[in-house]
Coordinates of C-alpha atoms in Angstrom, one line a residue:
Chain F
M1 CA -159.1 -58.2 37.0
D2 CA -156.3 -56.7 36.1
E3 CA -155.7 -54.4 39.1
L4 CA -154.4 -58.0 40.0
F5 CA -151.4 -57.5 37.3
P6 CA -147.5 -55.6 38.0
S7 CA -147.3 -53.2 34.4
E8 CA -144.8 -55.6 33.3
L9 CA -147.2 -58.3 33.0
K10 CA -150.3 -56.4 32.1
A11 CA -147.7 -55.8 28.8
R12 CA -147.3 -59.2 28.2
L13 CA -150.1 -60.7 28.9
S14 CA -151.2 -57.9 25.9
Q15 CA -148.8 -58.6 23.8
I16 CA -149.8 -62.3 24.1
G17 CA -153.5 -61.6 22.9
D18 CA -155.4 -64.8 23.7
A19 CA -154.5 -67.8 24.9
D20 CA -156.0 -71.9 24.8
I21 CA -153.6 -73.2 27.3
V22 CA -152.6 -71.6 31.2
V23 CA -150.5 -73.9 33.4
G24 CA -149.1 -72.0 36.8
I25 CA -147.3 -73.1 39.2
P26 CA -147.6 -71.2 42.7
S27 CA -143.7 -71.0 44.1
Y28 CA -141.6 -70.0 47.2
N29 CA -138.9 -71.1 47.5
N30 CA -138.9 -74.2 45.2
A31 CA -135.6 -73.6 43.3
R32 CA -134.8 -76.8 43.9
T33 CA -137.3 -78.6 42.7
I34 CA -139.3 -76.3 40.2
G35 CA -137.4 -76.9 37.1
H36 CA -138.8 -80.6 37.0
V37 CA -142.2 -78.3 36.2
V38 CA -143.4 -77.2 32.2
V39 CA -143.5 -73.5 32.6
I40 CA -146.2 -71.2 32.1
V41 CA -146.7 -68.9 34.1
N42 CA -145.0 -69.0 37.2
S43 CA -147.1 -66.9 40.2
D44 CA -144.0 -66.7 43.0
G45 CA -144.6 -65.3 46.4
G46 CA -141.1 -63.5 46.4
S47 CA -139.0 -65.9 46.2
K48 CA -135.4 -65.3 48.0
D49 CA -133.9 -68.4 46.7
K50 CA -133.9 -67.1 42.8
T51 CA -137.3 -69.5 42.2
Q52 CA -137.8 -67.2 39.2
D53 CA -134.8 -67.3 38.0
V54 CA -134.6 -71.5 37.4
V55 CA -138.0 -70.3 36.1
M56 CA -136.6 -68.5 33.5
R57 CA -133.8 -70.5 32.8
A58 CA -135.5 -74.0 33.5
E59 CA -134.6 -76.5 30.4
G60 CA -136.7 -77.8 27.3
G61 CA -137.1 -75.1 24.0
A62 CA -141.0 -73.7 23.8
D63 CA -141.7 -77.1 21.8
D64 CA -141.6 -79.2 24.1
L65 CA -142.9 -76.9 27.3
L66 CA -146.4 -78.7 26.4
L67 CA -147.2 -81.9 25.4
V68 CA -150.8 -82.1 25.2
S69 CA -151.8 -84.0 21.7
H70 CA -149.1 -82.0 19.5
P71 CA -145.8 -79.9 19.9
V72 CA -147.2 -76.7 20.1
H73 CA -145.3 -73.4 19.3
N74 CA -146.2 -70.4 20.1
S75 CA -145.7 -71.0 23.8
Y76 CA -145.1 -68.6 26.4
R77 CA -143.1 -68.5 30.1
I78 CA -144.1 -65.7 32.1
S79 CA -142.8 -64.9 35.8
T80 CA -144.5 -62.7 38.1
P81 CA -144.9 -61.7 41.6
Y82 CA -148.4 -62.1 42.8
H83 CA -150.7 -59.6 45.3
G84 CA -152.4 -59.6 48.2
I85 CA -152.2 -61.9 51.6
P86 CA -148.3 -64.2 51.1
G87 CA -150.3 -67.9 50.2
K88 CA -151.5 -70.4 47.3
G89 CA -154.5 -69.3 47.0
S90 CA -153.2 -65.3 46.3
A91 CA -151.4 -67.3 44.4
F92 CA -153.2 -69.2 42.2
R93 CA -156.2 -66.4 41.9
T94 CA -153.3 -64.2 39.7
I95 CA -153.3 -67.6 37.4
F96 CA -156.5 -67.1 37.3
A97 CA -156.6 -63.8 36.4
V98 CA -154.2 -63.9 33.6
A99 CA -156.8 -67.2 32.5
A100 CA -159.5 -64.8 32.3
K101 CA -157.7 -62.1 30.2
L102 CA -156.3 -64.1 27.8
N103 CA -159.8 -66.2 27.8
A104 CA -157.9 -69.8 27.6
K105 CA -160.1 -72.6 27.5
A106 CA -158.0 -73.9 29.8
C107 CA -155.9 -73.9 32.8
V108 CA -154.1 -76.4 35.4
V109 CA -152.1 -75.8 37.6
V110 CA -149.4 -77.9 38.9
D111 CA -147.1 -77.5 42.5
S112 CA -143.6 -76.5 42.6
D113 CA -142.7 -78.5 45.5
L114 CA -143.3 -81.7 42.1
R115 CA -140.6 -84.0 42.0
S116 CA -142.9 -86.8 40.2
I117 CA -144.5 -84.8 37.1
T118 CA -143.7 -85.8 33.6
P119 CA -145.8 -83.5 30.5
G120 CA -148.0 -86.3 30.8
W121 CA -149.2 -85.0 33.6
V122 CA -150.2 -81.5 31.7
E123 CA -152.1 -83.4 28.5
L124 CA -154.5 -85.9 31.8
L125 CA -155.7 -82.2 33.6
A126 CA -156.3 -80.6 30.1
K127 CA -158.0 -82.8 27.5
P128 CA -161.1 -83.8 28.8
V129 CA -160.7 -80.0 29.6
L130 CA -160.5 -79.8 26.0
E131 CA -161.9 -82.3 24.5
Q132 CA -165.2 -83.6 26.5
D133 CA -166.1 -79.9 28.0
Y134 CA -165.4 -81.0 31.7
D135 CA -164.9 -78.1 34.0
Y136 CA -162.4 -79.5 36.2
I137 CA -160.3 -82.4 36.7
A138 CA -158.7 -83.5 40.0
P139 CA -155.1 -85.0 40.5
Y140 CA -155.5 -88.9 41.2
Y141 CA -151.9 -90.6 41.9
Q142 CA -150.2 -93.1 44.3
R143 CA -149.4 -92.0 47.5
H144 CA -147.3 -93.3 50.0
K145 CA -149.8 -94.8 52.9
Y146 CA -149.5 -93.0 55.7
D147 CA -148.7 -89.8 53.3
G148 CA -152.2 -87.2 52.7
T149 CA -153.2 -86.9 56.2
I150 CA -155.6 -84.9 56.6
T151 CA -156.7 -84.9 52.4
N152 CA -157.7 -89.3 53.9
G153 CA -158.9 -88.3 57.2
I154 CA -161.2 -85.9 57.2
I155 CA -161.4 -84.3 53.5
Y156 CA -162.0 -87.1 51.1
P157 CA -164.2 -88.7 53.2
M158 CA -166.3 -85.5 54.5
T159 CA -166.2 -83.8 50.2
R160 CA -167.8 -88.0 49.1
T161 CA -170.4 -87.8 52.0
L162 CA -171.3 -83.7 51.7
Y163 CA -171.6 -83.2 48.0
G164 CA -172.0 -87.1 46.2
K165 CA -168.5 -86.5 43.9
S166 CA -165.7 -88.9 44.6
V167 CA -163.2 -87.6 43.9
R168 CA -159.2 -89.1 45.4
Q169 CA -157.2 -86.3 45.8
P170 CA -159.6 -83.2 46.7
I171 CA -156.5 -80.6 47.9
G172 CA -154.0 -82.7 45.4
G173 CA -152.3 -79.7 44.1
E174 CA -153.4 -80.3 40.2
F175 CA -155.8 -79.8 38.7
G176 CA -157.1 -78.4 35.2
F177 CA -159.8 -76.5 35.4
S178 CA -162.3 -75.0 32.3
G179 CA -162.0 -70.9 31.7
N180 CA -165.4 -70.9 32.3
L181 CA -164.7 -72.4 36.0
A182 CA -161.8 -70.1 36.1
K183 CA -164.2 -66.8 35.8
R184 CA -165.9 -67.5 38.3
Y185 CA -163.4 -69.0 41.0
L186 CA -162.7 -65.3 40.8
E187 CA -166.1 -63.2 41.0
K188 CA -165.4 -65.1 44.5
D189 CA -165.0 -62.3 46.8
V190 CA -163.0 -65.0 49.5
W191 CA -159.0 -63.5 48.8
D192 CA -158.5 -62.0 53.1
T193 CA -159.5 -65.6 54.3
D194 CA -157.9 -68.8 54.4
V195 CA -158.9 -69.7 50.8
A196 CA -155.8 -67.2 50.6
R197 CA -153.7 -69.5 51.6
F198 CA -153.6 -73.7 51.7
G199 CA -157.1 -73.3 51.5
I200 CA -156.9 -72.8 47.3
D201 CA -157.0 -76.5 46.9
I202 CA -160.4 -77.7 48.8
W203 CA -161.9 -74.2 48.2
M204 CA -161.8 -74.9 44.9
T205 CA -162.9 -78.5 44.3
V206 CA -165.3 -77.9 46.5
T207 CA -166.9 -74.9 44.8
A208 CA -166.2 -77.0 41.9
I209 CA -168.7 -79.5 42.5
A210 CA -171.3 -77.2 44.8
E211 CA -172.3 -74.9 41.6
G212 CA -172.8 -77.7 39.5
F213 CA -169.7 -78.0 37.9
R214 CA -168.5 -81.3 35.3
V215 CA -166.3 -82.5 37.3
G216 CA -163.6 -86.0 36.8
Q217 CA -160.3 -87.1 37.5
A218 CA -157.0 -87.8 36.1
Y219 CA -154.4 -90.6 37.0
L220 CA -151.5 -89.4 37.6
G221 CA -149.2 -92.1 38.5
A222 CA -146.9 -91.6 42.5
K223 CA -146.9 -87.8 43.6
I224 CA -143.2 -87.8 44.7
H225 CA -143.0 -84.5 45.9
D226 CA -140.6 -82.8 49.2
A227 CA -141.3 -83.8 51.9
K228 CA -142.7 -80.8 53.9
D229 CA -144.1 -77.5 52.1
P230 CA -141.3 -74.5 53.0
G231 CA -142.2 -71.9 56.1
A232 CA -145.4 -74.3 56.9
D233 CA -146.3 -75.8 59.3
L234 CA -148.9 -78.3 60.6
T235 CA -151.2 -76.0 62.6
S236 CA -151.5 -73.1 60.5
M237 CA -151.6 -76.1 57.1
F238 CA -154.9 -78.2 59.2
R239 CA -156.1 -74.5 60.3
Q240 CA -156.5 -73.1 56.8
V241 CA -157.4 -76.4 55.6
V242 CA -159.7 -77.6 58.1
G243 CA -160.9 -73.5 58.4
S244 CA -161.9 -73.9 54.6
F245 CA -164.2 -76.5 54.7
F246 CA -166.2 -76.2 57.4
S247 CA -166.1 -72.3 55.9
L248 CA -168.4 -74.1 52.7
M249 CA -170.2 -76.3 55.0
G250 CA -171.8 -73.1 56.4
S251 CA -171.5 -72.1 52.6
Y252 CA -173.2 -74.9 50.5
E253 CA -175.7 -76.0 53.3
N254 CA -179.0 -76.5 51.2
V255 CA -176.6 -78.4 48.7
W256 CA -174.6 -80.5 51.5
K257 CA -177.6 -81.5 53.2
K258 CA -179.3 -82.8 50.1
V259 CA -177.2 -84.9 49.2
S260 CA -177.4 -88.6 50.4
A261 CA -175.3 -91.0 48.2
Y262 CA -172.5 -90.3 46.5
E263 CA -170.6 -90.7 43.3
A264 CA -168.1 -92.3 40.9
I265 CA -166.2 -89.7 39.2
P266 CA -164.7 -90.5 35.9
M267 CA -161.7 -91.0 35.5
F268 CA -159.2 -90.5 32.9
G269 CA -155.6 -91.9 31.7
F270 CA -154.5 -95.6 33.3
P271 CA -154.3 -96.7 35.7
F272 CA -150.9 -98.1 36.5
E273 CA -148.6 -99.5 39.6
V274 CA -145.7 -97.0 40.8
G275 CA -144.0 -97.3 43.2
V276 CA -143.7 -94.6 46.2
E277 CA -141.2 -93.2 48.4
P278 CA -140.9 -94.9 51.7
L279 CA -142.0 -92.3 54.6
T280 CA -141.8 -92.9 58.3
V281 CA -143.6 -91.7 60.9
N282 CA -142.5 -91.2 64.7
T283 CA -146.5 -92.2 66.1
D284 CA -145.5 -92.0 69.8
R285 CA -144.2 -88.4 69.2
M286 CA -148.8 -87.9 67.6
I287 CA -149.6 -90.2 70.6
H288 CA -148.2 -88.1 72.9
A289 CA -149.7 -84.9 71.6
A290 CA -152.9 -85.9 71.2
Q291 CA -153.0 -87.2 75.1
Q292 CA -151.1 -84.3 76.4
G293 CA -154.0 -82.6 74.5
V294 CA -156.8 -84.3 76.0
A295 CA -155.6 -83.2 79.0
D296 CA -154.4 -79.9 79.2
L297 CA -157.7 -79.0 76.8
R298 CA -160.3 -80.1 78.1
E299 CA -162.3 -77.3 79.1
I300 CA -161.7 -76.2 75.2
Y301 CA -163.2 -79.4 74.1
S302 CA -166.1 -79.9 76.6
S303 CA -167.2 -77.0 74.8
F304 CA -167.5 -77.8 71.9
L305 CA -167.7 -82.0 72.4
S306 CA -170.8 -83.7 73.6
P307 CA -170.3 -85.5 76.7
Q308 CA -170.7 -89.2 75.0
V309 CA -168.1 -88.0 72.7
L310 CA -165.6 -86.1 75.0
V311 CA -166.3 -89.9 77.7
E312 CA -165.3 -92.3 74.6
L313 CA -162.6 -89.7 73.9
T314 CA -161.2 -89.6 77.7
N315 CA -161.4 -93.3 77.7
F316 CA -159.2 -94.0 74.3
V317 CA -156.0 -91.5 74.9
H318 CA -155.1 -93.0 77.9
R319 CA -154.1 -96.0 75.7
N320 CA -150.2 -96.4 74.9
G321 CA -149.2 -98.4 72.3
Q322 CA -150.5 -100.6 69.6
G323 CA -153.6 -100.5 72.3
F324 CA -154.2 -96.8 71.2
H325 CA -156.8 -97.0 68.4
M326 CA -159.2 -94.5 67.8
P327 CA -162.6 -95.3 66.4
D328 CA -163.4 -94.2 63.7
Q329 CA -167.3 -93.9 65.0
L330 CA -165.5 -91.4 67.7
W331 CA -162.7 -89.2 65.4
V332 CA -166.1 -88.9 62.9
R333 CA -168.6 -87.2 65.3
M334 CA -165.5 -84.9 67.0
I335 CA -165.1 -83.9 63.0
Y336 CA -169.1 -82.7 63.0
E337 CA -169.0 -81.4 66.1
A338 CA -166.2 -79.8 65.8
A339 CA -168.3 -78.5 61.8
T340 CA -171.1 -77.5 64.2
A341 CA -169.2 -75.1 66.6
F342 CA -167.4 -73.3 63.9
R343 CA -170.3 -72.9 61.5
Y344 CA -172.4 -71.1 65.1
R345 CA -169.2 -70.5 66.5
L346 CA -169.3 -71.8 69.7
L347 CA -166.6 -71.0 70.2
D348 CA -163.5 -68.6 68.3
R349 CA -162.8 -70.1 64.9
E350 CA -158.8 -70.6 65.4
H351 CA -158.7 -72.0 69.3
L352 CA -161.2 -74.3 67.6
L353 CA -159.2 -75.2 64.4
Q354 CA -156.1 -76.1 67.1
S355 CA -157.7 -77.6 69.6
L356 CA -158.5 -80.0 67.3
V357 CA -154.4 -80.6 65.2
P358 CA -154.1 -82.9 68.9
L359 CA -157.3 -85.0 67.8
Y360 CA -156.1 -85.2 64.6
L361 CA -152.6 -86.6 65.7
G362 CA -154.1 -88.6 68.0
R363 CA -156.3 -89.9 64.9
T364 CA -153.2 -90.4 62.2
A365 CA -151.9 -92.4 65.0
S366 CA -154.1 -94.7 65.0
F367 CA -154.4 -95.4 61.7
V368 CA -150.7 -95.5 61.0
L369 CA -150.9 -98.4 63.6
E370 CA -153.2 -99.8 62.5
V371 CA -152.0 -100.2 58.5
T372 CA -148.2 -100.5 60.0
E373 CA -148.4 -104.1 57.9
S374 CA -150.9 -103.5 55.0
N375 CA -150.5 -102.8 52.0
A376 CA -151.7 -100.5 49.0
T377 CA -155.3 -102.3 48.1
Q378 CA -156.1 -102.6 51.8
V379 CA -155.5 -99.3 53.3
E380 CA -157.9 -98.0 50.6
E381 CA -160.7 -100.8 51.5
R382 CA -159.8 -99.3 55.3
I383 CA -160.1 -95.6 54.0
E384 CA -163.0 -96.4 52.2
R385 CA -164.4 -98.2 55.8
L386 CA -163.8 -94.5 57.4
G387 CA -165.9 -93.6 54.4
Q388 CA -168.6 -95.5 55.4
V389 CA -168.7 -95.0 58.6
F390 CA -169.1 -90.7 58.1
E391 CA -171.5 -91.5 55.7
A392 CA -173.2 -92.9 58.9
E393 CA -172.5 -90.7 60.6
K394 CA -174.3 -87.9 57.9
P395 CA -177.9 -87.8 60.3
Y396 CA -176.2 -86.9 63.4
L397 CA -174.3 -84.4 61.4
T398 CA -177.8 -82.4 60.3
Q399 CA -179.3 -83.9 63.8
Q400 CA -176.3 -80.9 66.0
W401 CA -176.4 -78.9 62.7
D402 CA -179.3 -78.2 62.9
A403 CA -180.4 -78.1 66.7
I404 CA -177.8 -76.1 67.6
G405 CA -178.8 -73.5 64.7
K406 CA -182.6 -73.9 67.0
E407 CA -181.0 -73.2 69.3
K408 CA -178.9 -70.0 69.3
F409 CA -181.1 -68.1 66.8
H410 CA -184.1 -69.4 67.4
A411 CA -184.7 -70.4 63.8
Q412 CA -186.0 -72.9 61.7
P413 CA -183.5 -75.4 59.9
V414 CA -182.2 -73.9 56.6
Chain T
M1 CA -189.2 -15.6 136.0
R2 CA -189.1 -18.9 134.3
S3 CA -189.1 -21.8 137.1
L4 CA -185.6 -24.0 138.1
F5 CA -188.3 -26.9 136.5
D6 CA -189.5 -25.6 133.6
R7 CA -185.4 -24.1 132.5
M8 CA -184.5 -27.6 133.4
L9 CA -186.8 -29.9 132.0
V10 CA -189.6 -28.2 129.6
D11 CA -187.3 -26.3 127.4
P12 CA -185.1 -29.1 127.1
F13 CA -187.7 -30.7 126.4
H14 CA -189.8 -28.1 123.7
R15 CA -186.4 -27.7 122.2
L16 CA -187.0 -31.8 121.7
A17 CA -190.3 -31.9 120.4
D18 CA -188.5 -28.5 117.9
Q19 CA -185.6 -30.2 116.8
S20 CA -187.7 -33.5 116.4
A21 CA -190.4 -31.7 114.1
H22 CA -187.9 -30.5 112.1
V23 CA -186.3 -35.1 112.1
V24 CA -187.9 -37.4 112.4
P25 CA -189.8 -36.7 109.0
I26 CA -186.9 -37.0 107.4
L27 CA -186.4 -40.1 109.0
I28 CA -190.0 -41.0 108.3
M29 CA -189.1 -40.2 105.0
V30 CA -185.7 -42.0 104.9
M31 CA -187.7 -44.9 105.9
V32 CA -190.0 -45.4 103.3
T33 CA -186.8 -45.0 100.8
L34 CA -185.4 -47.7 102.3
L35 CA -188.1 -50.0 102.7
V36 CA -189.3 -49.0 99.1
G37 CA -186.0 -49.2 97.9
G38 CA -186.1 -52.5 98.9
F39 CA -189.0 -54.5 97.8
L40 CA -187.9 -52.5 93.8
A41 CA -184.7 -54.4 95.0
F42 CA -186.1 -57.3 95.5
V43 CA -188.4 -57.1 92.8
T44 CA -186.1 -56.0 90.5
R45 CA -183.9 -59.4 91.0
V46 CA -187.0 -61.8 91.0
L47 CA -188.1 -59.9 87.6
T48 CA -184.5 -60.1 85.7
Y49 CA -183.9 -63.7 87.2
R50 CA -186.7 -65.1 85.5
L51 CA -186.3 -62.9 82.0
L52 CA -182.8 -64.1 82.8
Q53 CA -184.0 -67.7 83.1
L54 CA -186.4 -67.1 79.9
A55 CA -183.2 -66.0 77.5
Q56 CA -180.9 -68.6 79.0
F57 CA -178.6 -67.1 80.4
D58 CA -177.1 -69.4 82.1
R59 CA -175.9 -71.8 77.9
L60 CA -174.8 -68.5 77.0
V61 CA -172.6 -67.4 79.6
Q62 CA -171.7 -71.4 80.6
R63 CA -170.5 -71.2 76.3
T64 CA -168.2 -68.0 77.4
G65 CA -166.5 -70.0 79.7
F66 CA -167.5 -68.0 81.7
S67 CA -169.4 -70.5 83.9
S68 CA -167.1 -72.1 85.8
M69 CA -165.7 -69.1 87.2
I70 CA -168.6 -67.9 88.4
E71 CA -170.0 -71.3 90.8
R72 CA -166.2 -71.3 91.6
T73 CA -166.2 -68.3 93.9
G74 CA -168.5 -69.7 95.8
V75 CA -171.2 -66.6 96.2
F76 CA -173.5 -66.9 92.8
R77 CA -175.5 -70.1 92.4
S78 CA -175.1 -69.3 88.8
P79 CA -174.6 -66.2 85.9
T80 CA -178.4 -65.4 86.4
D81 CA -178.9 -65.4 89.7
M82 CA -174.9 -63.4 89.9
G83 CA -177.4 -61.3 87.4
A84 CA -180.8 -61.0 88.6
R85 CA -178.6 -60.2 92.2
F86 CA -175.9 -57.0 90.0
M87 CA -179.8 -55.8 89.9
Q88 CA -180.5 -55.9 92.5
A89 CA -177.4 -54.3 93.8
L90 CA -177.8 -51.6 91.6
V91 CA -181.5 -50.7 92.2
W92 CA -179.9 -50.9 95.9
L93 CA -176.9 -48.3 95.4
F94 CA -180.0 -45.9 94.0
T95 CA -182.0 -46.0 96.6
M96 CA -178.9 -45.6 99.3
L97 CA -179.0 -42.2 96.9
F98 CA -182.2 -41.5 97.0
A99 CA -182.4 -41.6 100.0
L100 CA -179.7 -39.2 100.8
S101 CA -180.5 -36.9 98.8
A102 CA -184.0 -37.1 100.8
A103 CA -182.1 -36.8 104.4
D104 CA -180.9 -33.0 103.0
T105 CA -178.3 -32.3 104.9
P106 CA -174.5 -31.3 104.9
A107 CA -173.0 -34.3 105.4
S108 CA -175.3 -36.1 103.0
A109 CA -175.7 -33.9 100.3
E110 CA -171.5 -33.8 99.9
L111 CA -171.6 -38.1 100.2
V112 CA -174.6 -37.8 97.8
R113 CA -171.6 -35.4 95.4
R114 CA -168.7 -36.9 95.9
F115 CA -170.2 -40.4 95.2
V116 CA -171.6 -38.7 91.7
D117 CA -168.6 -37.0 90.3
Y118 CA -166.3 -40.6 91.2
I119 CA -169.3 -42.0 89.4
P120 CA -167.5 -42.4 86.1
N121 CA -164.5 -43.7 87.8
L122 CA -166.4 -46.7 88.3
I123 CA -167.5 -47.4 85.2
A124 CA -164.1 -47.1 83.7
A125 CA -162.9 -49.8 86.5
G126 CA -165.4 -51.9 86.8
L127 CA -165.2 -51.9 82.2
V128 CA -161.2 -52.2 82.3
L129 CA -161.9 -55.8 84.4
L130 CA -164.3 -56.5 82.0
L131 CA -161.4 -55.9 79.0
G132 CA -158.9 -57.3 81.4
V133 CA -161.2 -61.1 81.6
A134 CA -162.1 -61.1 78.6
V135 CA -158.7 -60.7 77.2
S136 CA -157.0 -62.5 79.7
R137 CA -159.1 -65.4 78.6
M138 CA -158.9 -65.0 74.6
I139 CA -154.4 -64.6 75.6
S140 CA -153.9 -67.5 77.5
R141 CA -156.0 -69.8 74.7
S142 CA -154.4 -68.9 72.3
A143 CA -151.0 -69.5 74.2
L144 CA -151.9 -73.0 75.7
L145 CA -153.6 -73.8 72.3
A146 CA -150.4 -73.2 70.8
A147 CA -148.1 -74.4 73.8
V148 CA -150.3 -78.0 73.1
N149 CA -149.8 -78.0 69.6
A150 CA -146.3 -77.1 70.2
Q151 CA -146.0 -79.8 73.2
W152 CA -144.2 -78.4 75.4
P153 CA -145.1 -80.0 78.8
A154 CA -146.0 -77.0 80.8
A155 CA -148.5 -75.5 78.8
R156 CA -151.1 -75.0 80.7
L157 CA -148.6 -73.4 83.3
I158 CA -147.4 -70.9 80.9
A159 CA -151.2 -70.2 80.0
G160 CA -151.4 -69.7 83.4
G161 CA -149.4 -67.3 84.3
I162 CA -150.1 -65.6 81.0
R163 CA -153.5 -64.2 82.9
V164 CA -152.2 -63.5 86.2
L165 CA -150.1 -61.7 84.7
V166 CA -152.5 -60.0 82.5
M167 CA -155.3 -59.7 85.1
T168 CA -153.2 -58.6 87.2
L169 CA -152.1 -55.0 84.7
A170 CA -155.5 -55.1 84.1
I171 CA -156.5 -54.7 88.2
V172 CA -153.8 -52.0 88.3
I173 CA -155.1 -51.0 85.6
A174 CA -158.7 -50.2 87.5
L175 CA -157.0 -50.1 90.9
E176 CA -155.5 -46.2 89.3
Q177 CA -159.3 -45.3 87.9
L178 CA -160.3 -45.7 91.6
H179 CA -157.4 -43.7 92.7
I180 CA -156.5 -46.0 95.2
G181 CA -153.1 -46.6 95.4
S182 CA -152.8 -46.6 91.7
L183 CA -148.5 -45.2 92.5
P184 CA -147.6 -48.3 94.9
L185 CA -149.2 -50.5 92.7
L186 CA -148.1 -49.6 89.4
V187 CA -144.9 -49.5 91.1
A188 CA -145.2 -53.0 92.5
F189 CA -146.4 -53.9 89.0
A190 CA -143.1 -52.7 87.0
I191 CA -140.7 -54.3 90.0
V192 CA -142.7 -57.8 90.6
F193 CA -143.4 -58.4 86.0
A194 CA -139.8 -56.6 85.5
G195 CA -138.0 -59.5 88.0
I196 CA -139.9 -62.1 86.4
V197 CA -138.7 -61.9 83.1
F198 CA -135.5 -61.0 84.1
A199 CA -136.0 -64.8 86.6
L200 CA -137.0 -66.5 83.1
A201 CA -134.6 -64.8 80.7
I202 CA -131.6 -65.9 83.4
A203 CA -133.4 -69.0 84.3
F204 CA -133.2 -70.2 80.5
G205 CA -130.0 -68.4 79.3
L206 CA -128.2 -70.0 82.0
G207 CA -130.6 -73.4 83.5
A208 CA -131.8 -74.3 80.0
R209 CA -128.7 -73.2 77.7
D210 CA -129.1 -75.7 75.8
M211 CA -132.5 -75.9 75.9
A212 CA -132.5 -72.6 74.2
R213 CA -129.3 -73.6 71.9
Q214 CA -131.5 -76.4 70.7
W215 CA -134.4 -74.4 69.9
L216 CA -132.3 -71.5 67.7
E217 CA -131.1 -73.7 65.9
A218 CA -134.2 -75.7 64.3
K219 CA -135.2 -72.1 63.8
V220 CA -133.2 -71.6 61.3
R221 CA -132.4 -75.8 60.2
T222 CA -133.6 -76.2 56.6
S223 CA -133.8 -80.0 56.3
V224 CA -136.0 -81.8 58.1
A225 CA -136.7 -84.0 61.0
E226 CA -136.0 -87.5 60.0
E227 CA -139.9 -87.9 61.7
E228 CA -141.7 -85.3 59.5
V229 CA -141.3 -86.8 56.4
F230 CA -144.8 -86.7 55.4
R231 CA -147.7 -84.2 54.1
H232 CA -150.3 -84.2 56.5
L233 CA -152.6 -82.6 53.1

């Protein structure tokens, strides 16, 4: 573990000794927003915009750095570069190691591009861990209906379906977790994979659920952040998140196959109505991307999608405007077939994930067109209906998974 | 004194009989070798076909994408058929070599020696071609996906071009291994490749000047386009 620490950090941690709470912030070129965030450990990816300087100069005396239940008098501020593959996951790894080294009871991580964070967020994420023996607290916030489309369209309904816990923001970016869980994360050998990048959020959530840690969620209000992650484009982000999720399906096959229903998880904090920033989405461009994808990538799709799904996809994709509607069942089956193909390497995994991007954009355009006139409650209902389709189609996933596994390895399903 | 009849008819006949006594057994041996080899090749083909069928070779190849390429050639019915015929051809080749050795003439011995010396080149060329097919396929698919995700209209054209280019390079290297017109081919390839790069550079720099400017601007611009102001995660 010590090899993760630069010598300066090692000395600083020895000086600190033990800590109750560690708050970590992964950053890369976030000088504009990081001053909004309470800082204890800033794990930086080599920012060139003086992010680390801003962290060290951030306003707020030591007493109001943490507002857990009462002012904290012994608080420390560390800003350190991390080692490993450049990415959020590598930054988190350093934070986990710091939490483990300091024998922290609770650790909180928050994104550095947040503009809506308040000191109360740290309390909401840390308190259930400190006082009620929870191991993992995911965020729950209100977002614009067009925001978080990978979460709403794939990750949330699939996590719920496969692992049986209704974590609404499994890749939210802000989490509270116990020192024990941080140590468990460090034991895993995943730091050369996409988990070291954007795959970290879903990996943390799924690992916590699948390995039986106590999971809850905390209502944080609105999530307002920089519109786009610096240096991140959709294809790589999608590839890392969805690839990590598919990869976890292989690791926890014996867990998700046994799950037959999902359950709600405890919610901390008081839900209240908040305003969210309006967002604009160019659906025409997304539709065009989907149409081009289906036209140009047919050969790739035919290597992992079933003929029936391929026919349905071809039939709907040529419609334009309001007529562009991707049925939920089609979307769910495509994702399930892709997950199976990923597991059994029916084609190169990178290619598979990249080929899903046009389909995802088509699905997002279809969703946006459908909810244009809907309010937040109606949108939640719509996402709930999608979740039900994911659940209804789970036998299809299991059947595909087992059939292809059997065919590929002549092996009995696990 | 020997009669004219002996010299004109009997002697040539004897010479022919002597030569035949030497050649006919060889010819018979070559014929038998070819017949047995042909039969063995046929049996090998049938057995290989059955084995590949049992191993579901067609389905395996279908997943790699080579299946459609094989069928498109129109020479083979299926990948299994191709595999079986390849094995048959291999047995035939060895039969021919064996038959040539059996002939035991200076010409056939020289032919066999030259062919055996040539085998490493054949293997190297085959490997280069196989590698070329795999690499060109991988690179062109990567290019296709990148171009589609960037929403470039000529995505398939770009991918196809890359595939042709990589395969051409592989063919040139393979032919060089076979010592078939290596220098002219290499020069021709270099000229064509340089020409393509030069033409593209001119087309991009002059013909698509605005596009080049917009692309470079987009690369260095820090602000986010209006239609992209939502987060996917």
